[in-house]
GROMACS .gro file of C-alpha atoms in nm:
model
  318
    1MET     CA    1   9.863  12.459   9.048
    2ARG     CA    2   9.633  12.156   9.060
    3ILE     CA    3   9.833  11.834   9.020
    4ASP     CA    4   9.642  11.507   8.987
    5VAL     CA    5   9.865  11.230   9.125
    6HIS     CA    6   9.637  10.936   9.040
    7ALA     CA    7   9.610  10.917   8.661
    8HIS     CA    8   9.660  10.607   8.448
    9PHE     CA    9   9.807  10.589   8.097
   10TRP     CA   10   9.845  10.274   7.887
   11THR     CA   11   9.873  10.208   7.516
   12ASP     CA   12   9.788   9.879   7.349
   13ASP     CA   13  10.156   9.831   7.258
   14TYR     CA   14  10.250   9.840   7.624
   15LEU     CA   15   9.962   9.617   7.730
   16ASP     CA   16  10.071   9.366   7.466
   17LEU     CA   17  10.412   9.349   7.634
   18LEU     CA   18  10.239   9.273   7.964
   19VAL     CA   19  10.041   8.993   7.803
   20ASP     CA   20  10.371   8.846   7.683
   21LEU     CA   21  10.494   8.883   8.041
   22GLY     CA   22  10.201   8.676   8.167
   23LYS     CA   23   9.938   8.936   8.257
   24THR     CA   24   9.582   8.818   8.201
   25ASP     CA   25   9.379   9.126   8.299
   26THR     CA   26   9.464   9.382   8.030
   27ASP     CA   27   9.144   9.369   7.824
   28THR     CA   28   8.948   9.614   8.038
   29GLN     CA   29   9.226   9.872   8.009
   30ARG     CA   30   9.197   9.895   7.631
   31GLY     CA   31   8.987  10.161   7.464
   32MET     CA   32   8.867  10.322   7.783
   33GLY     CA   33   9.044  10.655   7.744
   34ALA     CA   34   9.385  10.584   7.894
   35GLY     CA   35   9.582  10.578   7.570
   36GLY     CA   36   9.742  10.818   7.324
   37GLY     CA   37   9.619  10.991   7.012
   38ALA     CA   38   9.253  11.091   7.026
   39GLU     CA   39   9.222  10.952   7.378
   40LEU     CA   40   9.502  11.176   7.498
   41GLU     CA   41   9.346  11.481   7.334
   42ALA     CA   42   9.012  11.400   7.500
   43ARG     CA   43   9.191  11.369   7.834
   44LEU     CA   44   9.345  11.714   7.794
   45LEU     CA   45   9.006  11.866   7.719
   46LEU     CA   46   8.858  11.701   8.026
   47MET     CA   47   9.146  11.827   8.241
   48ASP     CA   48   9.074  12.179   8.117
   49ARG     CA   49   8.704  12.137   8.190
   50ALA     CA   50   8.775  12.023   8.546
   51GLY     CA   51   9.050  12.275   8.618
   52VAL     CA   52   9.333  12.021   8.647
   53ASP     CA   53   9.665  12.174   8.545
   54MET     CA   54   9.883  11.862   8.544
   55GLN     CA   55   9.861  11.487   8.587
   56VAL     CA   56  10.133  11.253   8.710
   57LEU     CA   57  10.103  10.948   8.486
   58SER     CA   58  10.150  10.598   8.625
   59THR     CA   59  10.122  10.243   8.495
   60ALA     CA   60   9.999  10.092   8.822
   61PRO     CA   61   9.829   9.849   8.853
   62GLN     CA   62   9.955   9.744   8.508
   63ASN     CA   63  10.315   9.751   8.620
   64PRO     CA   64  10.583   9.549   8.434
   65TYR     CA   65  10.608   9.276   8.697
   66GLY     CA   66  10.688   8.920   8.598
   67THR     CA   67  10.917   8.628   8.661
   68ASP     CA   68  11.086   8.660   8.320
   69ARG     CA   69  11.367   8.904   8.389
   70GLU     CA   70  11.435   9.005   8.028
   71LYS     CA   71  11.070   9.060   7.941
   72ALA     CA   72  11.010   9.262   8.258
   73VAL     CA   73  11.306   9.489   8.184
   74THR     CA   74  11.195   9.532   7.822
   75ALA     CA   75  10.843   9.630   7.929
   76ALA     CA   76  10.969   9.872   8.196
   77ARG     CA   77  11.210  10.045   7.960
   78PHE     CA   78  10.943  10.064   7.690
   79VAL     CA   79  10.683  10.230   7.909
   80ASN     CA   80  10.926  10.465   8.080
   81ASP     CA   81  11.049  10.583   7.740
   82GLN     CA   82  10.687  10.616   7.628
   83TYR     CA   83  10.597  10.827   7.931
   84ALA     CA   84  10.902  11.045   7.877
   85GLY     CA   85  10.778  11.109   7.524
   86VAL     CA   86  10.433  11.213   7.646
   87VAL     CA   87  10.584  11.448   7.904
   88ALA     CA   88  10.821  11.597   7.644
   89ALA     CA   89  10.528  11.660   7.408
   90HIS     CA   90  10.316  11.819   7.685
   91PRO     CA   91  10.561  11.948   7.949
   92ASP     CA   92  10.308  12.185   8.100
   93ARG     CA   93  10.040  11.914   8.143
   94PHE     CA   94  10.210  11.590   8.247
   95LEU     CA   95  10.468  11.450   8.482
   96ALA     CA   96  10.541  11.079   8.522
   97PHE     CA   97  10.615  10.813   8.781
   98ALA     CA   98  10.872  10.554   8.678
   99SER     CA   99  10.793  10.184   8.650
  100ALA     CA  100  11.035   9.917   8.773
  101PRO     CA  101  11.076   9.557   8.653
  102LEU     CA  102  11.011   9.394   8.988
  103PRO     CA  103  11.079   9.149   9.146
  104HIS     CA  104  11.422   9.180   8.984
  105ILE     CA  105  11.617   9.391   9.231
  106SER     CA  106  11.934   9.506   9.054
  107GLU     CA  107  11.745   9.564   8.730
  108SER     CA  108  11.480   9.766   8.912
  109ILE     CA  109  11.741   9.986   9.079
  110ALA     CA  110  11.910  10.043   8.744
  111GLU     CA  111  11.585  10.130   8.565
  112ILE     CA  112  11.472  10.361   8.845
  113GLY     CA  113  11.803  10.542   8.816
  114ARG     CA  114  11.767  10.576   8.440
  115ALA     CA  115  11.408  10.700   8.470
  116LEU     CA  116  11.484  10.957   8.739
  117ASP     CA  117  11.823  11.076   8.616
  118ASP     CA  118  11.793  11.051   8.238
  119LEU     CA  119  11.419  11.072   8.174
  120GLY     CA  120  11.334  11.329   8.441
  121MET     CA  121  11.059  11.139   8.617
  122VAL     CA  122  10.934  11.270   8.950
  123GLY     CA  123  10.903  10.945   9.144
  124VAL     CA  124  10.828  10.576   9.125
  125ALA     CA  125  10.493  10.397   9.109
  126MET     CA  126  10.454  10.050   9.255
  127ASN     CA  127  10.169   9.814   9.324
  128THR     CA  128  10.088   9.741   9.687
  129THR     CA  129  10.213   9.387   9.625
  130VAL     CA  130  10.468   9.238   9.385
  131LEU     CA  131  10.344   8.909   9.239
  132ASP     CA  132  10.134   8.864   9.554
  133ARG     CA  133  10.422   8.943   9.791
  134ALA     CA  134  10.416   9.229  10.041
  135LEU     CA  135  10.631   9.534   9.973
  136VAL     CA  136  10.778   9.500  10.323
  137ASP     CA  137  10.928   9.162  10.226
  138PRO     CA  138  11.299   9.197  10.313
  139GLU     CA  139  11.399   9.099   9.958
  140PHE     CA  140  11.275   9.437   9.832
  141ALA     CA  141  11.470   9.639  10.090
  142PRO     CA  142  11.755   9.735   9.851
  143VAL     CA  143  11.505   9.905   9.620
  144PHE     CA  144  11.361  10.111   9.902
  145ALA     CA  145  11.707  10.193  10.034
  146GLU     CA  146  11.783  10.340   9.691
  147LEU     CA  147  11.460  10.540   9.689
  148ASP     CA  148  11.543  10.668  10.036
  149ARG     CA  149  11.892  10.766   9.926
  150ARG     CA  150  11.740  10.963   9.643
  151GLY     CA  151  11.464  11.113   9.858
  152THR     CA  152  11.205  11.044   9.593
  153VAL     CA  153  10.827  11.006   9.580
  154LEU     CA  154  10.681  10.655   9.600
  155TYR     CA  155  10.325  10.620   9.474
  156LEU     CA  156  10.142  10.300   9.577
  157HIS     CA  157   9.838  10.152   9.402
  158PRO     CA  158   9.647   9.825   9.449
  159ALA     CA  159   9.750   9.536   9.226
  160GLY     CA  160   9.396   9.416   9.161
  161ASN     CA  161   9.470   9.072   9.306
  162SER     CA  162   9.167   9.063   9.540
  163ALA     CA  163   9.407   9.075   9.835
  164CYS     CA  164   9.488   8.712   9.744
  165SER     CA  165   9.145   8.610   9.876
  166PRO     CA  166   8.889   8.394   9.695
  167LEU     CA  167   8.629   8.548   9.923
  168ILE     CA  168   8.684   8.868   9.724
  169ARG     CA  169   8.781   8.733   9.381
  170ASP     CA  170   8.510   8.470   9.349
  171TYR     CA  171   8.230   8.712   9.435
  172HIS     CA  172   8.305   8.990   9.183
  173LEU     CA  173   8.451   9.225   9.445
  174THR     CA  174   8.806   9.269   9.314
  175TRP     CA  175   8.779   9.644   9.253
  176MET     CA  176   8.470   9.752   9.447
  177ALA     CA  177   8.600   9.616   9.776
  178GLY     CA  178   8.926   9.435   9.704
  179ALA     CA  179   9.124   9.740   9.592
  180PRO     CA  180   9.065   9.947   9.907
  181ILE     CA  181   9.130   9.636  10.114
  182GLU     CA  182   9.465   9.606   9.936
  183ASP     CA  183   9.533   9.972  10.023
  184THR     CA  184   9.443   9.909  10.386
  185ILE     CA  185   9.660   9.599  10.420
  186SER     CA  186   9.956   9.766  10.251
  187VAL     CA  187   9.951  10.083  10.458
  188MET     CA  188   9.908   9.886  10.781
  189GLN     CA  189  10.210   9.674  10.685
  190LEU     CA  190  10.407   9.993  10.629
  191ILE     CA  191  10.297  10.113  10.972
  192THR     CA  192  10.362   9.796  11.172
  193THR     CA  193  10.708   9.755  11.018
  194GLY     CA  194  10.797  10.119  11.079
  195PHE     CA  195  10.860  10.173  10.709
  196PRO     CA  196  10.827  10.556  10.721
  197LEU     CA  197  11.091  10.570  10.994
  198ARG     CA  198  11.322  10.319  10.826
  199TYR     CA  199  11.306  10.517  10.501
  200PRO     CA  200  11.236  10.872  10.619
  201ASN     CA  201  11.332  11.037  10.291
  202ILE     CA  202  11.078  10.851  10.078
  203ARG     CA  203  10.763  11.056  10.027
  204ILE     CA  204  10.497  10.784  10.027
  205ILE     CA  205  10.158  10.845   9.864
  206ASN     CA  206   9.891  10.582   9.931
  207SER     CA  207   9.587  10.552   9.704
  208HIS     CA  208   9.214  10.584   9.769
  209LEU     CA  209   9.225  10.778  10.098
  210GLY     CA  210   9.425  10.492  10.245
  211GLY     CA  211   9.143  10.244  10.200
  212ALA     CA  212   8.971  10.180  10.534
  213LEU     CA  213   9.255  10.330  10.735
  214PRO     CA  214   9.065  10.645  10.842
  215MET     CA  215   8.812  10.419  11.015
  216LEU     CA  216   9.077  10.195  11.172
  217LEU     CA  217   9.334  10.431  11.322
  218GLN     CA  218   9.190  10.441  11.674
  219ARG     CA  219   9.138  10.064  11.670
  220ALA     CA  220   9.500  10.020  11.561
  221ASP     CA  221   9.623  10.256  11.833
  222ASN     CA  222   9.427  10.055  12.090
  223GLN     CA  223   9.548   9.714  11.978
  224TYR     CA  224   9.896   9.741  11.826
  225LEU     CA  225  10.086   9.696  12.154
  226TRP     CA  226   9.963   9.339  12.193
  227GLU     CA  227   9.916   9.238  11.828
  228ALA     CA  228  10.212   9.413  11.664
  229PRO     CA  229  10.437   9.526  11.953
  230GLN     CA  230  10.731   9.580  11.716
  231THR     CA  231  10.551   9.886  11.575
  232PRO     CA  232  10.788  10.173  11.664
  233GLU     CA  233  10.525  10.446  11.703
  234ALA     CA  234  10.150  10.463  11.746
  235PRO     CA  235   9.981  10.380  11.413
  236SER     CA  236   9.810  10.719  11.407
  237VAL     CA  237  10.151  10.888  11.428
  238LEU     CA  238  10.309  10.672  11.159
  239ALA     CA  239  10.006  10.720  10.934
  240ARG     CA  240  10.067  11.093  10.940
  241ARG     CA  241  10.420  11.045  10.810
  242MET     CA  242  10.269  10.951  10.472
  243TRP     CA  243  10.029  11.104  10.220
  244TYR     CA  244   9.701  10.987  10.066
  245ASP     CA  245   9.530  11.070   9.740
  246THR     CA  246   9.169  11.188   9.742
  247VAL     CA  247   9.019  10.917   9.521
  248GLY     CA  248   8.698  10.850   9.711
  249HIS     CA  249   8.459  10.844   9.414
  250GLY     CA  250   8.304  11.169   9.531
  251HIS     CA  251   8.191  11.023   9.863
  252LEU     CA  252   8.209  11.324  10.093
  253PRO     CA  253   8.188  11.134  10.426
  254ALA     CA  254   8.496  10.932  10.328
  255LEU     CA  255   8.690  11.248  10.243
  256LYS     CA  256   8.589  11.408  10.572
  257ALA     CA  257   8.700  11.098  10.763
  258ALA     CA  258   9.040  11.115  10.595
  259ILE     CA  259   9.077  11.485  10.675
  260GLU     CA  260   8.987  11.422  11.038
  261SER     CA  261   9.215  11.118  11.062
  262PHE     CA  262   9.528  11.234  10.877
  263GLY     CA  263   9.494  11.613  10.857
  264ALA     CA  264   9.428  11.808  10.541
  265ASP     CA  265   9.802  11.856  10.491
  266ARG     CA  266   9.837  11.481  10.421
  267LEU     CA  267   9.586  11.464  10.136
  268ILE     CA  268   9.670  11.517   9.768
  269LEU     CA  269   9.438  11.550   9.470
  270GLY     CA  270   9.377  11.228   9.277
  271THR     CA  271   9.110  11.138   9.022
  272ASP     CA  272   9.171  10.775   8.912
  273PHE     CA  273   9.135  10.873   8.546
  274PRO     CA  274   9.003  10.707   8.329
  275TYR     CA  275   8.807  10.496   8.579
  276GLU     CA  276   8.660  10.825   8.692
  277ASN     CA  277   8.577  10.998   8.366
  278ASP     CA  278   8.352  11.273   8.229
  279LYS     CA  279   8.114  11.401   8.502
  280ILE     CA  280   8.259  11.163   8.759
  281PHE     CA  281   8.606  11.303   8.690
  282VAL     CA  282   8.480  11.656   8.744
  283ARG     CA  283   8.312  11.548   9.066
  284ALA     CA  284   8.642  11.395   9.188
  285ILE     CA  285   8.781  11.749   9.196
  286ASP     CA  286   8.471  11.946   9.288
  287TYR     CA  287   8.378  11.745   9.598
  288ILE     CA  288   8.696  11.864   9.768
  289SER     CA  289   8.553  12.218   9.758
  290ASP     CA  290   8.222  12.121   9.916
  291PRO     CA  291   8.104  12.398  10.153
  292SER     CA  292   8.136  12.160  10.447
  293ILE     CA  293   8.515  12.141  10.390
  294ALA     CA  294   8.711  12.433  10.531
  295ALA     CA  295   8.826  12.657  10.246
  296ALA     CA  296   9.187  12.653  10.365
  297ASP     CA  297   9.183  12.272  10.378
  298ALA     CA  298   9.037  12.251  10.028
  299ARG     CA  299   9.305  12.484   9.890
  300ALA     CA  300   9.581  12.279  10.051
  301ILE     CA  301   9.443  11.951   9.917
  302LEU     CA  302   9.381  12.085   9.567
  303GLU     CA  303   9.705  12.277   9.526
  304GLY     CA  304   9.953  12.337   9.806
  305ASN     CA  305  10.022  11.984   9.927
  306ALA     CA  306  10.122  11.842   9.589
  307GLU     CA  307  10.348  12.138   9.518
  308ARG     CA  308  10.514  12.078   9.854
  309ILE     CA  309  10.561  11.703   9.813
  310PHE     CA  310  10.723  11.744   9.473
  311ALA     CA  311  10.945  12.029   9.591
  312PRO     CA  312  11.313  11.952   9.529
  313ASP     CA  313  11.415  12.118   9.856
  314ARG     CA  314  11.341  11.882  10.146
  315SER     CA  315  11.311  12.175  10.388
  316ALA     CA  316  11.010  12.293  10.189
  317ARG     CA  317  10.814  11.970  10.235
  318VAL     CA  318  10.862  11.854  10.593
   0.00000   0.00000   0.00000
């Protein structure tokens, strides 16, 4: 079964709640194919055309984050209920990642529990930062302790904040370069803080082939002892304790670098729908089966790895 783990879904009603929460970047998400109704039907047809059996829906980067506690909780509950409705209407085509009303800790733990236990969601989606704060900030530790206790999937996606850098934001690079830089920073923070060892039961999926990480692993191995000596294992070892989706915009050299760096068993199909749509969506799947990729590796990336990571029995996914 081909499971696409990087697929966005937003309706205008949900985006309106985010605007009320203080979000200012929702306009580009409207009318681009990520919604319900006719857009959802078109998505299903495209999935059939590309041979994608299921998608795991996520709100990231349009997560319900905000300083207003009540509004954040309202938005999170709204979208989790909405996702549960989509999954119930199409149980053979969609799964869903839960959204949490961060940075509100107790409320996030409660909503994650409701989404996983009552709504049947298969994991949690978060941005790589929460209101411009790193996920490894100690304040967020109780949330991750709960995810570890549950042994759930954690899907991470850039926030679209230009890595808090005007050198990115002011030069129209927020998504072309800023997003993979966010991925890179986030995964390196997870590595240098030993996050995969601290929370060994969380199955972490990083977006976009891990950003620049495939090109940086040897550099990190060479330099971590003097720059980040608290890192509990070599970065290349810690990197292979996590997973990475295959969103590389069809760029075969990037996919090959990720396979060589992490191993094919650490890559999972992702498309970035609807940002990759129509022919580009099809290419996001087809490039994994390029003749230069070993057939066994392609099969694992397209099918076996996702089935293993979502397996309820931990012994089946180590």
